[in-house]
Amino acid sequence: FMRYNLKVESGKTYKFSLWYKTKRGKISITVRNTETNKNLCAPSIVDTVEEDLEWQYVQTDFVAPDSGLIQVVIMNNSTTINNTKLYIDDMSITEFR
């Protein structure tokens, strides 16, 4: 479980994107409003029981809350698998212009 706190411009539309690869498990990555803890977006991460999965690209859009305070939250949702691994590359949040 990891959290990254960020401040962005309020009311602006952003693109959240990343490349990922998982090994054995169920992972979730969300962007949340820090003040309300509500999800602003949650890119679809493929669950796998395979030993390895090829690199996958996901992207989704969200609108920044009034405060501009957001968190990127990464969680292992596998309750029965101990050796879940997640590899992330080129994670970014960019403003639409």
XYZ file of N, CA and C in Angstrom:
291
model
N 0.848 -1.179 0.000
C 0.000 0.000 0.000
C 0.886 1.231 0.000
N 0.715 2.090 -0.984
C 1.519 3.311 -1.074
C 0.622 4.485 -1.451
N 0.993 5.660 -0.955
C 0.281 6.892 -1.306
C 1.277 7.960 -1.708
N 0.924 8.716 -2.751
C 1.712 9.863 -3.185
C 0.795 11.076 -3.149
N 1.126 12.065 -2.339
C 0.323 13.287 -2.235
C 0.823 14.311 -3.234
N -0.112 14.928 -3.959
C 0.227 15.914 -4.973
C -0.733 17.099 -4.897
N -0.293 18.220 -5.415
C -1.166 19.384 -5.559
C -1.183 19.763 -7.031
N -2.386 19.873 -7.594
C -2.590 20.261 -8.976
C -3.528 21.464 -9.004
N -3.723 22.049 -10.176
C -4.611 23.201 -10.274
C -6.070 22.752 -10.200
N -6.837 23.405 -9.348
C -8.235 23.016 -9.142
C -9.063 23.227 -10.404
N -10.010 22.332 -10.623
C -10.945 22.429 -11.729
C -10.387 22.086 -13.103
N -9.112 21.835 -13.217
C -8.500 21.483 -14.509
C -8.680 19.987 -14.777
N -8.695 19.639 -16.055
C -8.789 18.241 -16.452
C -7.384 17.696 -16.674
N -7.141 16.506 -16.133
C -5.823 15.871 -16.213
C -5.941 14.478 -16.801
N -4.842 14.032 -17.412
C -4.725 12.658 -17.888
C -3.760 11.940 -16.953
N -4.179 10.804 -16.423
C -3.339 9.953 -15.585
C -3.000 8.723 -16.417
N -1.695 8.452 -16.604
C -1.309 7.318 -17.449
C -0.098 6.609 -16.861
N 0.053 5.347 -17.238
C 1.202 4.567 -16.795
C 1.310 3.280 -17.595
N 2.532 2.743 -17.605
C 2.789 1.393 -18.084
C 2.934 0.512 -16.857
N 2.401 -0.712 -16.909
C 2.503 -1.597 -15.750
C 2.644 -3.049 -16.192
N 3.155 -3.837 -15.276
C 3.241 -5.290 -15.434
C 3.030 -5.875 -14.049
N 2.204 -6.909 -13.931
C 1.945 -7.520 -12.627
C 2.373 -8.973 -12.628
N 2.545 -9.490 -11.433
C 2.851 -10.909 -11.261
C 1.996 -11.434 -10.122
N 1.094 -12.337 -10.444
C 0.269 -13.048 -9.460
C -0.479 -12.134 -8.499
N -1.607 -11.623 -8.916
C -2.402 -10.898 -7.950
C -3.352 -9.882 -8.523
N -3.985 -9.180 -7.599
C -4.975 -8.167 -7.931
C -4.479 -6.839 -7.364
N -4.245 -5.882 -8.234
C -3.695 -4.583 -7.864
C -4.705 -3.502 -8.228
N -4.787 -2.452 -7.423
C -5.583 -1.294 -7.830
C -4.746 -0.035 -7.683
N -4.920 0.870 -8.646
C -4.281 2.177 -8.620
C -5.382 3.198 -8.817
N -5.476 4.165 -7.913
C -6.514 5.184 -8.011
C -5.921 6.565 -7.775
N -6.596 7.563 -8.303
C -6.309 8.946 -7.962
C -7.500 9.411 -7.141
N -7.219 9.912 -5.934
C -8.286 10.294 -5.001
C -8.213 11.759 -4.621
N -9.378 12.291 -4.267
C -9.453 13.609 -3.643
C -8.943 13.427 -2.215
N -7.888 14.121 -1.842
C -7.273 13.943 -0.524
C -8.233 14.290 0.609
N -9.059 15.315 0.408
C -9.943 15.771 1.481
C -11.144 14.855 1.712
N -11.717 14.297 0.636
C -12.921 13.469 0.782
C -12.642 11.976 0.664
N -11.446 11.611 0.183
C -11.059 10.215 -0.034
C -11.872 9.539 -1.148
N -12.574 10.327 -1.969
C -13.333 9.773 -3.093
C -12.415 9.606 -4.301
N -12.643 8.515 -5.021
C -11.853 8.263 -6.224
C -12.222 9.247 -7.326
N -11.212 9.829 -7.945
C -11.410 10.681 -9.109
C -11.279 9.865 -10.387
N -10.406 8.859 -10.361
C -10.266 7.932 -11.486
C -9.564 6.676 -10.999
N -9.798 5.606 -11.736
C -9.160 4.321 -11.411
C -8.913 3.578 -12.713
N -7.698 3.671 -13.255
C -7.423 2.946 -14.497
C -7.595 1.446 -14.294
N -8.008 0.780 -15.331
C -8.290 -0.653 -15.261
C -6.994 -1.454 -15.310
N -6.682 -2.114 -14.210
C -5.502 -2.971 -14.104
C -5.950 -4.425 -14.204
N -5.351 -5.174 -15.115
C -5.737 -6.568 -15.337
C -5.251 -7.436 -14.182
N -6.166 -8.210 -13.585
C -5.790 -9.175 -12.548
C -5.197 -10.406 -13.235
N -4.194 -10.986 -12.601
C -3.561 -12.139 -13.233
C -3.144 -13.183 -12.206
N -3.228 -14.432 -12.609
C -2.665 -15.520 -11.806
C -1.441 -16.078 -12.524
N -1.122 -15.484 -13.666
C 0.046 -15.904 -14.430
C 1.323 -15.497 -13.705
N 2.403 -16.146 -14.049
C 3.687 -15.796 -13.458
C 4.192 -14.459 -13.958
N 3.902 -14.122 -15.198
C 4.298 -12.842 -15.753
C 3.232 -12.372 -16.729
N 3.135 -11.083 -16.871
C 2.212 -10.471 -17.815
C 2.998 -9.448 -18.614
N 2.690 -9.311 -19.864
C 3.383 -8.332 -20.695
C 3.076 -6.914 -20.217
N 3.936 -5.965 -20.575
C 3.705 -4.564 -20.236
C 2.392 -4.106 -20.858
N 1.597 -3.411 -20.057
C 0.302 -2.877 -20.480
C 0.289 -1.369 -20.251
N -0.408 -0.636 -21.121
C -0.540 0.813 -20.973
C -1.978 1.145 -20.638
N -2.183 2.007 -19.652
C -3.528 2.476 -19.310
C -3.492 3.989 -19.143
N -4.638 4.599 -19.454
C -4.779 6.021 -19.195
C -6.242 6.325 -18.917
N -6.469 7.345 -18.125
C -7.818 7.784 -17.802
C -7.764 9.271 -17.458
N -8.904 9.919 -17.511
C -8.977 11.353 -17.245
C -9.670 11.609 -15.912
N -9.361 12.760 -15.317
C -10.084 13.194 -14.119
C -10.048 14.713 -14.041
N -10.994 15.260 -13.276
C -11.039 16.696 -13.023
C -10.562 16.921 -11.598
N -9.616 17.841 -11.439
C -9.037 18.113 -10.118
C -10.098 18.713 -9.189
N -10.073 18.352 -7.908
C -11.024 18.919 -6.950
C -10.724 20.394 -6.689
N -11.660 21.062 -6.024
C -11.509 22.493 -5.727
C -10.233 22.806 -4.955
N -9.842 21.921 -4.061
C -8.635 22.148 -3.257
C -7.355 21.908 -4.066
N -7.451 21.110 -5.132
C -6.276 20.739 -5.908
C -5.444 19.645 -5.258
N -5.868 19.154 -4.101
C -5.106 18.143 -3.365
C -5.560 16.745 -3.775
N -4.604 15.966 -4.313
C -4.915 14.605 -4.743
C -3.880 13.624 -4.190
N -4.261 12.350 -4.217
C -3.359 11.260 -3.847
C -3.410 10.207 -4.935
N -2.251 9.673 -5.275
C -2.187 8.475 -6.101
C -2.005 7.326 -5.117
N -2.940 6.377 -5.146
C -2.941 5.274 -4.176
C -2.740 3.958 -4.930
N -1.751 3.176 -4.494
C -1.468 1.872 -5.081
C -1.692 0.830 -3.997
N -2.557 -0.166 -4.292
C -2.883 -1.187 -3.288
C -2.801 -2.582 -3.874
N -2.350 -3.521 -3.050
C -2.418 -4.941 -3.350
C -3.725 -5.439 -2.730
N -4.675 -5.815 -3.581
C -5.975 -6.287 -3.098
C -6.050 -7.802 -2.975
N -4.937 -8.485 -3.140
C -4.927 -9.947 -3.052
C -4.825 -10.363 -1.588
N -5.855 -11.016 -1.103
C -5.849 -11.454 0.296
C -5.266 -12.846 0.466
N -5.150 -13.594 -0.636
C -4.665 -14.968 -0.509
C -3.318 -15.190 -1.184
N -2.805 -14.181 -1.877
C -1.537 -14.344 -2.592
C -0.494 -13.439 -1.954
N 0.599 -14.009 -1.491
C 1.630 -13.248 -0.783
C 2.679 -12.635 -1.688
N 2.912 -13.215 -2.831
C 4.034 -12.776 -3.648
C 3.608 -11.943 -4.860
N 2.589 -11.121 -4.694
C 2.160 -10.220 -5.761
C 3.247 -9.180 -6.013
N 3.508 -8.915 -7.288
C 4.487 -7.886 -7.642
C 3.860 -6.967 -8.679
N 4.220 -5.688 -8.600
C 3.766 -4.699 -9.561
C 4.970 -3.905 -10.033
N 5.106 -3.800 -11.335
C 6.161 -2.998 -11.931
C 5.490 -1.833 -12.651
N 5.975 -0.616 -12.407
C 5.396 0.581 -13.016
C 6.491 1.344 -13.731
N 6.136 1.874 -14.891
C 7.072 2.696 -15.637
C 6.308 3.874 -16.236
N 6.945 5.013 -16.270
C 6.429 6.205 -16.937
C 5.029 6.601 -16.445
N 4.823 6.632 -15.131
C 3.560 7.103 -14.570
C 3.550 8.627 -14.647
N 2.445 9.196 -15.166
C 2.401 10.641 -15.273
C 0.990 11.196 -15.113
N 0.932 12.423 -14.662
C -0.308 13.189 -14.596
C -0.036 14.461 -15.371
N -0.775 14.639 -16.471
C -0.553 15.810 -17.319
C -1.856 16.556 -17.546
N -1.761 17.870 -17.573
C -2.938 18.717 -17.777
C -3.314 18.739 -19.253
N -4.631 18.660 -19.529
C -5.102 18.842 -20.897
C -5.025 20.317 -21.241
N -4.540 20.639 -22.401
C -4.428 22.053 -22.834
C -5.172 22.257 -24.118
